[in-house]
XYZ file of C-alpha atoms in Angstrom:
415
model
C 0.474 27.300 37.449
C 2.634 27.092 40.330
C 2.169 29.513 43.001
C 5.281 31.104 44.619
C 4.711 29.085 47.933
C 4.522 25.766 46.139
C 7.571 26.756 44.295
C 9.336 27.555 47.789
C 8.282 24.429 49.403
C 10.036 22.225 46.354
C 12.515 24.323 46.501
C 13.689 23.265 50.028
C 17.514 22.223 51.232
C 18.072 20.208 48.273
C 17.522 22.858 45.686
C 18.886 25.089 47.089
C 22.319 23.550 47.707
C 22.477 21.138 44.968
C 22.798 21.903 41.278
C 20.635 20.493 38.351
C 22.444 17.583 37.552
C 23.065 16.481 40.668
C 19.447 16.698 41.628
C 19.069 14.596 38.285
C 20.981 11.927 39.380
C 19.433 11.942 43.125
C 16.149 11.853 41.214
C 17.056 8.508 39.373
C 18.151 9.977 36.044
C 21.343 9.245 34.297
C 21.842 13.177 33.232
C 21.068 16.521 32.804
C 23.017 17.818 30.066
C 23.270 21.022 27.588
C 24.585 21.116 23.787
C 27.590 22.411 23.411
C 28.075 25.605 21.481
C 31.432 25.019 19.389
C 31.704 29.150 18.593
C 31.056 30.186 22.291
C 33.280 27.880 24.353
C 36.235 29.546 23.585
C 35.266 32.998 23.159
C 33.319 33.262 26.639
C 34.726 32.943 30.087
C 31.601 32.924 31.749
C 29.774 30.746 29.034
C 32.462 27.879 29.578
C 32.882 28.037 33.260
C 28.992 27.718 33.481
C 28.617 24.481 31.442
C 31.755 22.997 32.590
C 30.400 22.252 35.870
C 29.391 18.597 35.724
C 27.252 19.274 38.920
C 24.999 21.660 36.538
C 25.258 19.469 33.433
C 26.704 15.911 33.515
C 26.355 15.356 29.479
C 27.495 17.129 26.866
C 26.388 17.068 22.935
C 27.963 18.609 20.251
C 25.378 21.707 18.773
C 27.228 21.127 15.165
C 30.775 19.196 15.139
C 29.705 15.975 14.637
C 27.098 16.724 11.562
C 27.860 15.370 7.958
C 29.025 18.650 6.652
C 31.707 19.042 9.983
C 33.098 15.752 9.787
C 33.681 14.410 6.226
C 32.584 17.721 4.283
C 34.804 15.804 0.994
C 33.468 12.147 -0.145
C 36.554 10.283 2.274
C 38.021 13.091 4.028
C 37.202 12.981 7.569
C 37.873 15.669 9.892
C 37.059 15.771 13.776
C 38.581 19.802 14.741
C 34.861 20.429 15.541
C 33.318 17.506 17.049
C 36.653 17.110 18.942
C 35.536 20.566 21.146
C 32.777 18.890 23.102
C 34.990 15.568 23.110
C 38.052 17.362 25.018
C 35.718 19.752 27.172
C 33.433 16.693 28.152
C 36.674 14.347 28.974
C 38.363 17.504 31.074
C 35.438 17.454 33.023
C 34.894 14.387 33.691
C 31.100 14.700 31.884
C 29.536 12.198 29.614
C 28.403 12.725 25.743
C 25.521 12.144 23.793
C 26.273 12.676 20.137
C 24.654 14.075 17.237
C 24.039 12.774 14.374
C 24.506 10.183 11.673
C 22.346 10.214 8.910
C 20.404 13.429 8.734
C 18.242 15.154 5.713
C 19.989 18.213 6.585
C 23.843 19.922 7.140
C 24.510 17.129 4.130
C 27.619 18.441 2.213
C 26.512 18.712 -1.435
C 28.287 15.542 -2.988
C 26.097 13.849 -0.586
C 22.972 16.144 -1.427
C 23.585 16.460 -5.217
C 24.831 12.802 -5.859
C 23.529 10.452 -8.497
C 23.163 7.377 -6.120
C 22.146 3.505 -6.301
C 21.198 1.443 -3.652
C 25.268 -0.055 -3.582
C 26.662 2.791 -3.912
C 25.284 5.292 -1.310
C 25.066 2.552 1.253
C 28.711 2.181 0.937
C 28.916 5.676 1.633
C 26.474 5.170 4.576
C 28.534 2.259 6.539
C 31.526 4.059 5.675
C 30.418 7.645 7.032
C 29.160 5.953 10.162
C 32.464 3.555 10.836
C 34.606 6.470 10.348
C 32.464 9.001 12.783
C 31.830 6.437 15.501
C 34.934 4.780 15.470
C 36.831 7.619 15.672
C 34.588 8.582 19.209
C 34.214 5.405 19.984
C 34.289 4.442 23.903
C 33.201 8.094 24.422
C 29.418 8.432 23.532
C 26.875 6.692 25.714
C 23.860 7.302 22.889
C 23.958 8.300 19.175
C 21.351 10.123 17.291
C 21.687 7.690 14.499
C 18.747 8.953 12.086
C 17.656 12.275 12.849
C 14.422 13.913 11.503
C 13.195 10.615 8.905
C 9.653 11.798 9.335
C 7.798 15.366 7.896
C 5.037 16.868 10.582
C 1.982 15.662 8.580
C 3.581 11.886 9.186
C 4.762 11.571 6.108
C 8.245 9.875 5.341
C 10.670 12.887 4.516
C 12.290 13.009 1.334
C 16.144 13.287 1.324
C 19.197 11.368 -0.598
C 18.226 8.390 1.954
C 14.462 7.734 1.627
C 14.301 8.457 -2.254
C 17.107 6.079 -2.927
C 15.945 2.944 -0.374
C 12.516 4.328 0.919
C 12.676 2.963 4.754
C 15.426 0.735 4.253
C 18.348 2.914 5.008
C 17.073 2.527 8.806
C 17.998 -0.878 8.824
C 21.277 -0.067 6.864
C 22.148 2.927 9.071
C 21.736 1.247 12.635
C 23.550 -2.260 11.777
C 26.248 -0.424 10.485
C 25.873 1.902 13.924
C 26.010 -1.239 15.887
C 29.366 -3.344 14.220
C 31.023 0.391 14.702
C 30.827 1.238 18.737
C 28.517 -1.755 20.391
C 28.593 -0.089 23.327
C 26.790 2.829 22.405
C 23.084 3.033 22.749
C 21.401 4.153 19.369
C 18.707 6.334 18.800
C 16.462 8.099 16.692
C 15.797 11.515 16.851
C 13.083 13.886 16.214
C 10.938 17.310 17.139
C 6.837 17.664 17.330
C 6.762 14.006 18.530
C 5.424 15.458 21.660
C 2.402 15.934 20.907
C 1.029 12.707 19.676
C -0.373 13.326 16.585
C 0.778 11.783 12.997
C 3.986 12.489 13.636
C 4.120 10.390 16.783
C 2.451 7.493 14.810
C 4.674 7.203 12.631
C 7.762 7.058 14.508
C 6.550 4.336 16.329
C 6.441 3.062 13.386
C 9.775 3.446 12.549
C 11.114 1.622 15.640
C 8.882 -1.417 14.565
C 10.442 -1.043 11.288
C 14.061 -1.301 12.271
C 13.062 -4.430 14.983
C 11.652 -6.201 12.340
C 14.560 -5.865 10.042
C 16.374 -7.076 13.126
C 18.644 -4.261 13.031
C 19.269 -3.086 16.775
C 18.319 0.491 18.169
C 17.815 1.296 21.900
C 15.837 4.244 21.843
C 14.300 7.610 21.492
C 14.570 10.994 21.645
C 12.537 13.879 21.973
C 13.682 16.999 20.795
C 11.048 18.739 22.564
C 11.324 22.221 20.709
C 8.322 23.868 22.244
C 6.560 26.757 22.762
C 5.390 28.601 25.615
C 1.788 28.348 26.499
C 1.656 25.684 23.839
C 3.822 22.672 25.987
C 1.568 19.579 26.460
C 0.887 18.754 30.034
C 2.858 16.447 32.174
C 0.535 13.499 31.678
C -0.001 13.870 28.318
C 3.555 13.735 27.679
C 4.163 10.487 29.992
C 1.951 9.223 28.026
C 3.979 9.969 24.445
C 7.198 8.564 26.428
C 5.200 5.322 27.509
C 4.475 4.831 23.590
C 7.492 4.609 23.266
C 8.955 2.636 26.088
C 6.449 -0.148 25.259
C 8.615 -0.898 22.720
C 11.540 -1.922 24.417
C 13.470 1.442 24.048
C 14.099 4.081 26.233
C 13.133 7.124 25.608
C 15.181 11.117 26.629
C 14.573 14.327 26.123
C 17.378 15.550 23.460
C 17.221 18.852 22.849
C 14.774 20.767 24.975
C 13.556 24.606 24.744
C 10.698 26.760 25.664
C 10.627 29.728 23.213
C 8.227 32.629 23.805
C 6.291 33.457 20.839
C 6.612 37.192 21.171
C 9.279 39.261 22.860
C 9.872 40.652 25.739
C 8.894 38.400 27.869
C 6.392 39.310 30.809
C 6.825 38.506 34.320
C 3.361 36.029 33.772
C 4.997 34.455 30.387
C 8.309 34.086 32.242
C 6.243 31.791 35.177
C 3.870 30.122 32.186
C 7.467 29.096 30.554
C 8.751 27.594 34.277
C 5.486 25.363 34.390
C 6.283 24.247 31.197
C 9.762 23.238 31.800
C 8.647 21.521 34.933
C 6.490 19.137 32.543
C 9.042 18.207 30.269
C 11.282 17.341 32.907
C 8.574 15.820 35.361
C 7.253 13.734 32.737
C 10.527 12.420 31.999
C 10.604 11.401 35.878
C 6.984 10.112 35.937
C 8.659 7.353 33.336
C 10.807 4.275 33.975
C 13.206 4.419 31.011
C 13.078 8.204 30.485
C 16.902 8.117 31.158
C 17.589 12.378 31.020
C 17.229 15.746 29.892
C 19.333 17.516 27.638
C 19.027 21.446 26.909
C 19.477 22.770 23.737
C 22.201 25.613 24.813
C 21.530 26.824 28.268
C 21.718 30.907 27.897
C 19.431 32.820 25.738
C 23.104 35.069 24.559
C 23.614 31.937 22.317
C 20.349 29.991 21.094
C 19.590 29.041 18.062
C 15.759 30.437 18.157
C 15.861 34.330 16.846
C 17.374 33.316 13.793
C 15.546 30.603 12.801
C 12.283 31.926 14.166
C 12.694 35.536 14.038
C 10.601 37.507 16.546
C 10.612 34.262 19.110
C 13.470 33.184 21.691
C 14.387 33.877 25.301
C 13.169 30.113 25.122
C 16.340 28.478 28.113
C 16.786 28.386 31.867
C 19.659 31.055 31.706
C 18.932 34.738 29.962
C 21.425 36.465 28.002
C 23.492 38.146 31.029
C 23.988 34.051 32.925
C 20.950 34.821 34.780
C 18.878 31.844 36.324
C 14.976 32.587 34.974
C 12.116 30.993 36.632
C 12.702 28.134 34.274
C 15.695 26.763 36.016
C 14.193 27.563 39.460
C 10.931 25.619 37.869
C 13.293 22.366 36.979
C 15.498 22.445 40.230
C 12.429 22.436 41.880
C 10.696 19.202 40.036
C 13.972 16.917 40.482
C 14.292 18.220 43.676
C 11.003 17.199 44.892
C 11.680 13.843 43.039
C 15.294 13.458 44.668
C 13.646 13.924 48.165
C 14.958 11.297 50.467
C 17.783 10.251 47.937
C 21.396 10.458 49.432
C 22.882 13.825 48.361
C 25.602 12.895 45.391
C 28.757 15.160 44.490
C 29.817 16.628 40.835
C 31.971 13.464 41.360
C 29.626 10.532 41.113
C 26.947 9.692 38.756
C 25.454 6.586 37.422
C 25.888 8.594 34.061
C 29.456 6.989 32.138
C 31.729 10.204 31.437
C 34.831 10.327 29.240
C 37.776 10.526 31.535
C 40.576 9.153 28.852
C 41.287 8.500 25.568
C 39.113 6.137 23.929
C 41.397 2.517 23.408
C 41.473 -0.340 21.419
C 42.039 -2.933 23.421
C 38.962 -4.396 25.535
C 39.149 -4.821 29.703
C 36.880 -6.636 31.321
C 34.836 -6.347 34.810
C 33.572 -8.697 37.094
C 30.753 -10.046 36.234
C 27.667 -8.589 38.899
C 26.023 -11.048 40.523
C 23.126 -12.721 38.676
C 19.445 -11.890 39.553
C 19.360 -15.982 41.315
C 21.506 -14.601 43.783
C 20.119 -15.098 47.615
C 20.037 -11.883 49.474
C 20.962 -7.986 49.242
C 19.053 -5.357 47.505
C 17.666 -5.407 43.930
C 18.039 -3.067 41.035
C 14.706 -1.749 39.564
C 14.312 -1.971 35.223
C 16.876 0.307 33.268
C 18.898 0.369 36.498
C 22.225 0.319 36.776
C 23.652 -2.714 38.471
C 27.703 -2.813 37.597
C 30.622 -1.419 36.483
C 33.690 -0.535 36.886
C 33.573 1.676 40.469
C 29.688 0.614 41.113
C 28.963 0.111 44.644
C 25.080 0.033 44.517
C 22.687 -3.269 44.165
C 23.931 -6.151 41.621
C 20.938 -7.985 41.724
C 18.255 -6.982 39.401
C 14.137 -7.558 39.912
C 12.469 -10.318 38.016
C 12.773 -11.043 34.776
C 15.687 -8.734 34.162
C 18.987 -9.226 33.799
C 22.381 -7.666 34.474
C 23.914 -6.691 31.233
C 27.066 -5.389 30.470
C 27.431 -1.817 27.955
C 30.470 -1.084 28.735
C 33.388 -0.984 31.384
C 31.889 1.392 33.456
C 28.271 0.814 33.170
C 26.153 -2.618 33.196
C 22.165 -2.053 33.627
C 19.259 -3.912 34.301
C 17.146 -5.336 31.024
């Protein structure tokens, strides 16, 4: 546990003055970012101003909008009202966007739950799902949860319209058709209880050896990291989850991060015991080249998801139900802090993280071309770095053997 003076010396000028994305970025991640809750942005002044600051969270993700039953809740009927919320509020902000999710056991609308499928038909209705979703954001998410949840606790394959009609092949299906609809966007899959590295972990390794050798592209993983308090793996132990992972070829982020207390209220002790634990997510993610952020799941206890879907347990983010910072927020400033020490301060204005500030287009621009790794002289970019785009003024060059590669117009990094 961390005692109070430890806490005070990470704290130091940098926490104090600098919010948690910020420090993020100082610390060498892309983000810190928060799902957005569609119901609460509009209702709540103080909700909205809070998670509108791109110096607190520089990504947004959409809690529900983007889900099968939001967007095409009729076989061919497509609607974006919802997923369009985090959209707008991330492009008036200038903040980036992770979004959530593709093809998912779960929120299916029942024609997609309760239909008699072959292999032809329902992939049609895969690749045409996916091309409508992502084309209609495309341009405007930097990662997709493309599969969510494919795998049951024990390690099992989970059973759902997908894997009963084409066992592990809809991975394949799912990600090509991800890829041919926004190439730009880096596609993952997504799922909870991999932290621990039991069964579970196993087999999503598995999985991303399953979709490279069907040659179908995905770029990484994420870790929902839906924990509880006392119960968090250490920092180490988690590195060395992420590192599984990473050896792979993929990077790896934190997705959708809480800390819930198992019984309520919480005491003074739990309240520290839940900061420690928050410092290890986030820490580990640091202690990792390729852990590229961390993303909240909701930032205020007022709106989590937790009490209803584990009744008893919550109180599980970095803000209470009044906006209040707990010791878990203090806990995190403090590990990026500590991280970001001797970084140049940044401003809610620059990030290496690409944010939406227009309209997605059709038409393609292009960017110079960084200099190539065989160029003599100046400073070199370190693995998952970013080394170009369209504003960059940092190092063009990256270290032996990688290469600077282009993702979009704003953003070319180091692979």
């Amino acid at each position: 546990m961390y005692s109070t003076a430890f806490l005070a010396a990470l704290l130091a000028p940098a926490a104090v003055n600098a919010q948690l994305n910020d420090l993020a970025v100082r610390a060498g991640l892309k983000y810190f970012g928060t799902a957005l809750g569609e119901g609460s942005i509009n209702s709540d002044s103080q909700y909205a101003a809070i998670l509108s600051d791109k110096s607190m969270f520089g990504q947004l993700v959409p809690e529900n909008g983007q889900k099968w039953d939001a967007t095409e809740p009729s076989r061919g009927q497509f609607t974006y009202t919802q997923g369009d919320i985090t959209a707008n509020t991330a492009r008036r902000n200038g903040q980036g966007m992770r979004c959530h999710t593709l093809v998912w056991y779960s929120q299916l609308p029942n024609w997609v739950n309760s239909g008699s499928w072959t292999r032809q038909t329902l992939q049609s209705v895969i690749e045409t799902h996916i091309s409508n979703v992502m084309g209609h954001y495309k341009g405007q998410c930097y990662a997709w949860d493309v599969v969510n949840e494919a795998i049951n606790d024990d390690g099992t394959w989970r059973p759902s319209p997908f894997y009963n009609t084409f066992q592990t092949d809809y991975f394949a299906i799912a990600f090509n058709a991800a890829k041919r609809a926004d190439p730009a966007a880096k596609l993952y899959y997504n799922d909870y209880n991999l932290e621990y590295n039991q069964a579970k972990t196993d087999r999503a390794v598995e999985l991303v050896k399953i979709v490279q050798a069907a040659g179908a592209p995905i770029d990484g993983v994420g870790l929902q990291a839906h924990l509880i308090v006392g119960s968090t793996p250490s920092r180490s132990n988690l590195a060395t989850v992420l590192r599984r992972f990473t050896a792979l070829g993929v990077e790896v982020a934190y997705t959708e991060l809480d800390i819930r207390h198992s019984s309520l209220p919480a005491s003074s002790s739990a309240l520290a015991t839940q900061g420690n634990d928050y410092a290890n997510v986030v820490g580990s993610c640091l202690d990792v080249a390729g852990c590229v952020g961390v993303t909240v799941w909701g930032f205020t206890d007022k709106y989590s998801w937790i009490p209803q879907t584990f009744p008893g347990t919550g109180a599980a983010l970095i803000y209470d139900s009044n906006f209040n910072k707990k010791p878990a927020w203090t806990s995190v400033s403090s590990v990026l802090a500590a991280k970001a020490t001797g970084n140049p301060p940044v401003s809610s204005s620059t990030s290496t993280f690409t944010t939406i500030t227009t309209p997605p287009v059709t038409t393609t621009t292009t960017s110079a071309r960084p200099t190539s790794t065989s160029s003599a002289g100046g400073p070199e970019q370190t693995r998952w770095g970013q080394c170009g785009g369209n504003g960059w003024t940092g190092p063009t060059r990256c270290q032996s053997p990688w290469t600077c590669q282009k993702l979009n117009d704003w953003y070319w990094q180091c692979l």
